[in-house]
Amino acid sequence: LLLCVFASACAPKSPPALQQATVNQEHASLRARDSSTSKTLRVLEPGEHVEVLEQQGRWYRVRLADVEGWMEVSTLLTDDMRNHIQESVNSAINQIPENTGTLAQDANLRVDPGRNTAILRRLTARTSVEVLERKTVPRDDAPGRFDSWLKIRSSPMEVGWLLSGFVEFDVPEGIAPYTEDFAYSAVKSLQEIDDPIAGTVHWYVVGERKPGTDPNLDFTGIRVFTWNSKKQRYETA
């Protein structure tokens, strides 16, 4: 009995939790080690809570009741992340969109730009978004390669980051025939004119990107569209 008591007293105590976190991905794995090939101890679903004990790279060591293991950062939303998310929403309230767009396919909306950052939620194809910023980020899994990310607003209270390839930029209907396969990463209305035949017509300035452009470049050209009332068409320079 004394040996049992002594052994119990000497056993290492579990460290206190740094913060709480909520699972935000379906079928999230709680693993024995910080590796995607490690044994799965439990499978957790969105809404379940864990305690965060430490972070190593893109992994959290967590505790669920009496079980300790590792979960990828992208599968959890911590208390610190929630504060960061609210700060992002607040800072974007008065941010003027560079353009609008729609999702070409389902995509993960992330807290920060990067393939291993925490996921806010999964957005479905054809979701409409406002494009607020663009940022180029090095890829951890491919040295020397970069991803371009878009900071988007999908609702007044939801701001996050998407890989730019998931977003199809909107083009005003009147100038759509002139795109020549360029992506219009920024579109601004310069002024409105009243045409006796066409009605209200906008002049535009756009920032355009050629396909396959260096990802560090936001755009490769600037184009201005004005309206020729005599010929009833847009002209560009």
Short mmCIF file of C-alpha atoms in Angstrom, two decimals:
data_model
loop_
_atom_site.label_atom_id
_atom_site.label_comp_id
_atom_site.label_asym_id
_atom_site.label_seq_id
_atom_site.Cartn_x
_atom_site.Cartn_y
_atom_site.Cartn_z
CA LEU A 1 0.00 0.00 0.00
CA LEU A 2 2.83 2.40 0.89
CA LEU A 3 4.54 1.65 -2.43
CA CYS A 4 1.31 2.43 -4.32
CA VAL A 5 0.90 5.73 -2.48
CA PHE A 6 4.54 6.63 -3.10
CA ALA A 7 4.28 5.79 -6.82
CA SER A 8 1.11 7.86 -7.14
CA ALA A 9 2.71 10.85 -5.43
CA CYS A 10 5.75 10.69 -7.70
CA ALA A 11 3.79 10.36 -10.94
CA PRO A 12 4.13 13.45 -13.18
CA LYS A 13 1.16 15.79 -12.93
CA SER A 14 -0.57 17.00 -16.05
CA PRO A 15 0.32 20.65 -16.77
CA PRO A 16 -2.33 23.37 -16.42
CA ALA A 17 -4.18 24.39 -19.56
CA LEU A 18 -2.95 27.50 -21.38
CA GLN A 19 -6.40 28.14 -22.86
CA GLN A 20 -9.57 26.50 -24.11
CA ALA A 21 -10.26 25.59 -27.75
CA THR A 22 -13.25 24.46 -29.81
CA VAL A 23 -13.09 21.90 -32.61
CA ASN A 24 -14.08 23.53 -35.92
CA GLN A 25 -13.58 20.69 -38.43
CA GLU A 26 -15.54 17.51 -39.02
CA HIS A 27 -13.81 14.24 -38.10
CA ALA A 28 -10.81 15.99 -36.50
CA SER A 29 -8.20 13.55 -35.22
CA LEU A 30 -6.73 13.60 -31.72
CA ARG A 31 -3.41 11.83 -32.32
CA ALA A 32 -0.83 10.15 -30.12
CA ARG A 33 2.01 12.31 -31.53
CA ASP A 34 2.43 15.50 -33.55
CA SER A 35 2.31 13.72 -36.89
CA SER A 36 -0.47 13.20 -39.43
CA THR A 37 0.54 9.51 -39.62
CA SER A 38 0.43 8.99 -35.85
CA LYS A 39 -2.23 6.78 -34.22
CA THR A 40 -5.67 8.39 -33.84
CA LEU A 41 -6.81 8.32 -30.21
CA ARG A 42 -10.20 9.96 -30.73
CA VAL A 43 -12.19 11.52 -33.57
CA LEU A 44 -13.80 14.83 -32.61
CA GLU A 45 -16.56 16.85 -34.23
CA PRO A 46 -17.28 20.61 -34.45
CA GLY A 47 -18.34 22.14 -31.15
CA GLU A 48 -16.40 19.78 -28.88
CA HIS A 49 -14.02 21.45 -26.42
CA VAL A 50 -10.42 20.64 -25.46
CA GLU A 51 -7.76 22.24 -23.27
CA VAL A 52 -4.60 23.49 -24.98
CA LEU A 53 -1.41 22.54 -23.11
CA GLU A 54 1.26 23.72 -25.55
CA GLN A 55 1.97 24.46 -29.21
CA GLN A 56 4.76 23.06 -31.39
CA GLY A 57 4.73 24.35 -34.94
CA ARG A 58 1.39 23.53 -36.54
CA TRP A 59 0.35 21.20 -33.70
CA TYR A 60 -1.32 21.71 -30.32
CA ARG A 61 -0.88 19.30 -27.43
CA VAL A 62 -4.36 19.09 -25.92
CA ARG A 63 -6.30 17.38 -23.16
CA LEU A 64 -9.76 15.90 -23.53
CA ALA A 65 -11.00 14.70 -20.13
CA ASP A 66 -8.31 12.16 -19.14
CA VAL A 67 -6.81 11.77 -22.62
CA GLU A 68 -3.88 13.83 -23.88
CA GLY A 69 -2.77 13.99 -27.49
CA TRP A 70 -2.02 16.22 -30.45
CA MET A 71 -4.27 18.09 -32.88
CA GLU A 72 -3.43 20.22 -35.91
CA VAL A 73 -3.77 23.97 -35.44
CA SER A 74 -6.18 24.17 -38.39
CA THR A 75 -8.74 21.96 -36.60
CA LEU A 76 -9.18 24.19 -33.52
CA LEU A 77 -10.29 27.71 -32.61
CA THR A 78 -8.65 28.89 -29.40
CA ASP A 79 -9.70 31.75 -27.16
CA ASP A 80 -6.78 33.82 -28.51
CA MET A 81 -7.93 33.13 -32.06
CA ARG A 82 -11.45 34.33 -31.26
CA ASN A 83 -10.02 37.64 -30.05
CA HIS A 84 -7.87 37.86 -33.19
CA ILE A 85 -10.92 37.14 -35.37
CA GLN A 86 -12.89 39.92 -33.67
CA GLU A 87 -9.99 42.32 -34.20
CA SER A 88 -9.95 41.42 -37.91
CA VAL A 89 -13.69 42.06 -38.20
CA ASN A 90 -13.39 45.40 -36.39
CA SER A 91 -10.45 46.56 -38.54
CA ALA A 92 -12.33 45.68 -41.74
CA ILE A 93 -15.58 47.50 -40.92
CA ASN A 94 -14.61 50.62 -42.86
CA GLN A 95 -12.31 48.88 -45.37
CA ILE A 96 -13.36 49.61 -48.96
CA PRO A 97 -13.38 46.48 -51.19
CA GLU A 98 -10.93 46.30 -54.09
CA ASN A 99 -13.45 44.19 -55.98
CA THR A 100 -16.14 41.57 -55.45
CA GLY A 101 -16.15 37.95 -56.53
CA THR A 102 -17.67 34.49 -56.20
CA LEU A 103 -16.15 31.19 -55.12
CA ALA A 104 -15.40 28.83 -57.99
CA GLN A 105 -15.58 25.84 -55.60
CA ASP A 106 -15.93 24.97 -51.91
CA ALA A 107 -13.03 26.46 -49.92
CA ASN A 108 -11.76 26.84 -46.35
CA LEU A 109 -12.02 30.35 -44.95
CA ARG A 110 -8.98 30.75 -42.70
CA VAL A 111 -8.14 33.04 -39.80
CA ASP A 112 -4.79 34.03 -41.37
CA PRO A 113 -3.18 33.48 -44.78
CA GLY A 114 -1.45 30.10 -44.98
CA ARG A 115 -2.29 26.48 -45.72
CA ASN A 116 -1.88 25.36 -42.08
CA THR A 117 -3.64 28.22 -40.28
CA ALA A 118 -6.88 27.80 -38.34
CA ILE A 119 -10.06 27.36 -40.35
CA LEU A 120 -13.06 29.56 -39.60
CA ARG A 121 -15.48 27.48 -41.65
CA ARG A 122 -16.06 25.91 -45.05
CA LEU A 123 -17.56 28.24 -47.67
CA THR A 124 -19.61 26.71 -50.47
CA ALA A 125 -19.18 27.30 -54.21
CA ARG A 126 -20.87 30.43 -55.62
CA THR A 127 -20.64 32.28 -52.30
CA SER A 128 -20.36 36.03 -52.95
CA VAL A 129 -17.48 37.83 -51.24
CA GLU A 130 -15.87 41.27 -51.06
CA VAL A 131 -12.12 41.30 -51.73
CA LEU A 132 -10.33 43.57 -49.22
CA GLU A 133 -6.62 42.78 -49.57
CA ARG A 134 -4.14 40.50 -51.29
CA LYS A 135 -1.03 38.96 -49.72
CA THR A 136 1.73 36.64 -50.96
CA VAL A 137 2.90 33.97 -48.49
CA PRO A 138 5.78 31.43 -48.82
CA ARG A 139 4.71 27.78 -48.82
CA ASP A 140 6.05 25.64 -45.98
CA ASP A 141 5.78 22.46 -48.04
CA ALA A 142 7.46 23.85 -51.17
CA PRO A 143 10.53 26.04 -50.58
CA GLY A 144 10.83 28.83 -53.13
CA ARG A 145 7.13 28.71 -54.04
CA PHE A 146 4.45 31.17 -52.98
CA ASP A 147 0.68 31.32 -52.59
CA SER A 148 -1.41 34.42 -53.11
CA TRP A 149 -4.18 34.89 -50.53
CA LEU A 150 -7.19 37.18 -50.50
CA LYS A 151 -8.63 38.80 -47.40
CA ILE A 152 -12.37 38.62 -47.96
CA ARG A 153 -15.56 39.65 -46.25
CA SER A 154 -18.46 37.23 -46.70
CA SER A 155 -20.77 39.10 -44.30
CA PRO A 156 -20.45 42.17 -42.04
CA MET A 157 -19.32 39.92 -39.17
CA GLU A 158 -17.17 37.40 -41.09
CA VAL A 159 -13.70 38.25 -42.38
CA GLY A 160 -10.97 35.78 -43.30
CA TRP A 161 -8.51 34.59 -45.94
CA LEU A 162 -8.93 32.41 -49.04
CA LEU A 163 -6.47 31.12 -51.61
CA SER A 164 -6.85 33.51 -54.54
CA GLY A 165 -7.38 30.67 -57.01
CA PHE A 166 -10.73 29.89 -55.40
CA VAL A 167 -12.18 33.34 -56.20
CA GLU A 168 -13.48 34.47 -59.58
CA PHE A 169 -13.35 38.27 -59.70
CA ASP A 170 -16.51 40.04 -60.79
CA VAL A 171 -16.39 42.17 -63.94
CA PRO A 172 -19.05 44.82 -64.67
CA GLU A 173 -21.31 43.60 -67.45
CA GLY A 174 -20.55 46.47 -69.83
CA ILE A 175 -16.78 45.86 -69.90
CA ALA A 176 -16.85 42.06 -69.68
CA PRO A 177 -16.27 41.63 -73.47
CA TYR A 178 -12.94 43.44 -73.18
CA THR A 179 -11.19 41.38 -70.50
CA GLU A 180 -9.11 39.28 -72.97
CA ASP A 181 -8.76 36.56 -70.28
CA PHE A 182 -7.17 38.98 -67.80
CA ALA A 183 -8.26 38.78 -64.16
CA TYR A 184 -9.56 42.12 -62.91
CA SER A 185 -8.16 42.10 -59.38
CA ALA A 186 -9.36 45.65 -58.71
CA VAL A 187 -12.30 47.52 -60.24
CA LYS A 188 -13.26 51.10 -59.34
CA SER A 189 -15.97 53.33 -60.78
CA LEU A 190 -14.48 56.69 -61.80
CA GLN A 191 -17.73 58.51 -62.49
CA GLU A 192 -21.28 58.15 -63.78
CA ILE A 193 -22.65 59.81 -66.92
CA ASP A 194 -26.20 60.05 -68.21
CA ASP A 195 -26.43 58.81 -71.77
CA PRO A 196 -29.67 59.64 -73.64
CA ILE A 197 -29.82 56.12 -75.08
CA ALA A 198 -27.98 53.82 -72.66
CA GLY A 199 -29.05 55.62 -69.49
CA THR A 200 -26.63 55.78 -66.55
CA VAL A 201 -23.18 54.52 -67.57
CA HIS A 202 -20.06 54.13 -65.39
CA TRP A 203 -16.48 54.86 -66.32
CA TYR A 204 -14.04 52.40 -64.76
CA VAL A 205 -10.40 51.98 -63.85
CA VAL A 206 -9.19 48.38 -63.36
CA GLY A 207 -6.04 46.62 -62.20
CA GLU A 208 -5.57 43.56 -64.42
CA ARG A 209 -3.46 40.43 -64.00
CA LYS A 210 -2.25 38.25 -66.84
CA PRO A 211 -2.64 34.47 -66.18
CA GLY A 212 0.56 32.90 -64.85
CA THR A 213 1.90 36.20 -63.50
CA ASP A 214 4.49 36.29 -60.71
CA PRO A 215 2.36 35.84 -57.55
CA ASN A 216 4.17 38.75 -55.86
CA LEU A 217 2.54 41.18 -58.32
CA ASP A 218 -0.93 42.49 -57.51
CA PHE A 219 -1.57 43.45 -61.13
CA THR A 220 0.39 43.82 -64.38
CA GLY A 221 -1.52 46.66 -65.98
CA ILE A 222 -3.99 49.48 -65.41
CA ARG A 223 -6.83 50.03 -67.85
CA VAL A 224 -9.37 52.86 -68.03
CA PHE A 225 -12.79 52.42 -69.64
CA THR A 226 -14.68 55.47 -70.88
CA TRP A 227 -18.01 55.64 -72.73
CA ASN A 228 -18.36 56.87 -76.31
CA SER A 229 -21.90 58.20 -76.57
CA LYS A 230 -21.74 58.61 -80.34
CA LYS A 231 -20.73 54.99 -80.97
CA GLN A 232 -22.61 53.63 -77.92
CA ARG A 233 -19.69 51.57 -76.69
CA TYR A 234 -16.84 51.50 -74.19
CA GLU A 235 -13.40 52.63 -75.25
CA THR A 236 -10.23 51.73 -73.35
CA ALA A 237 -6.73 53.02 -72.79
#
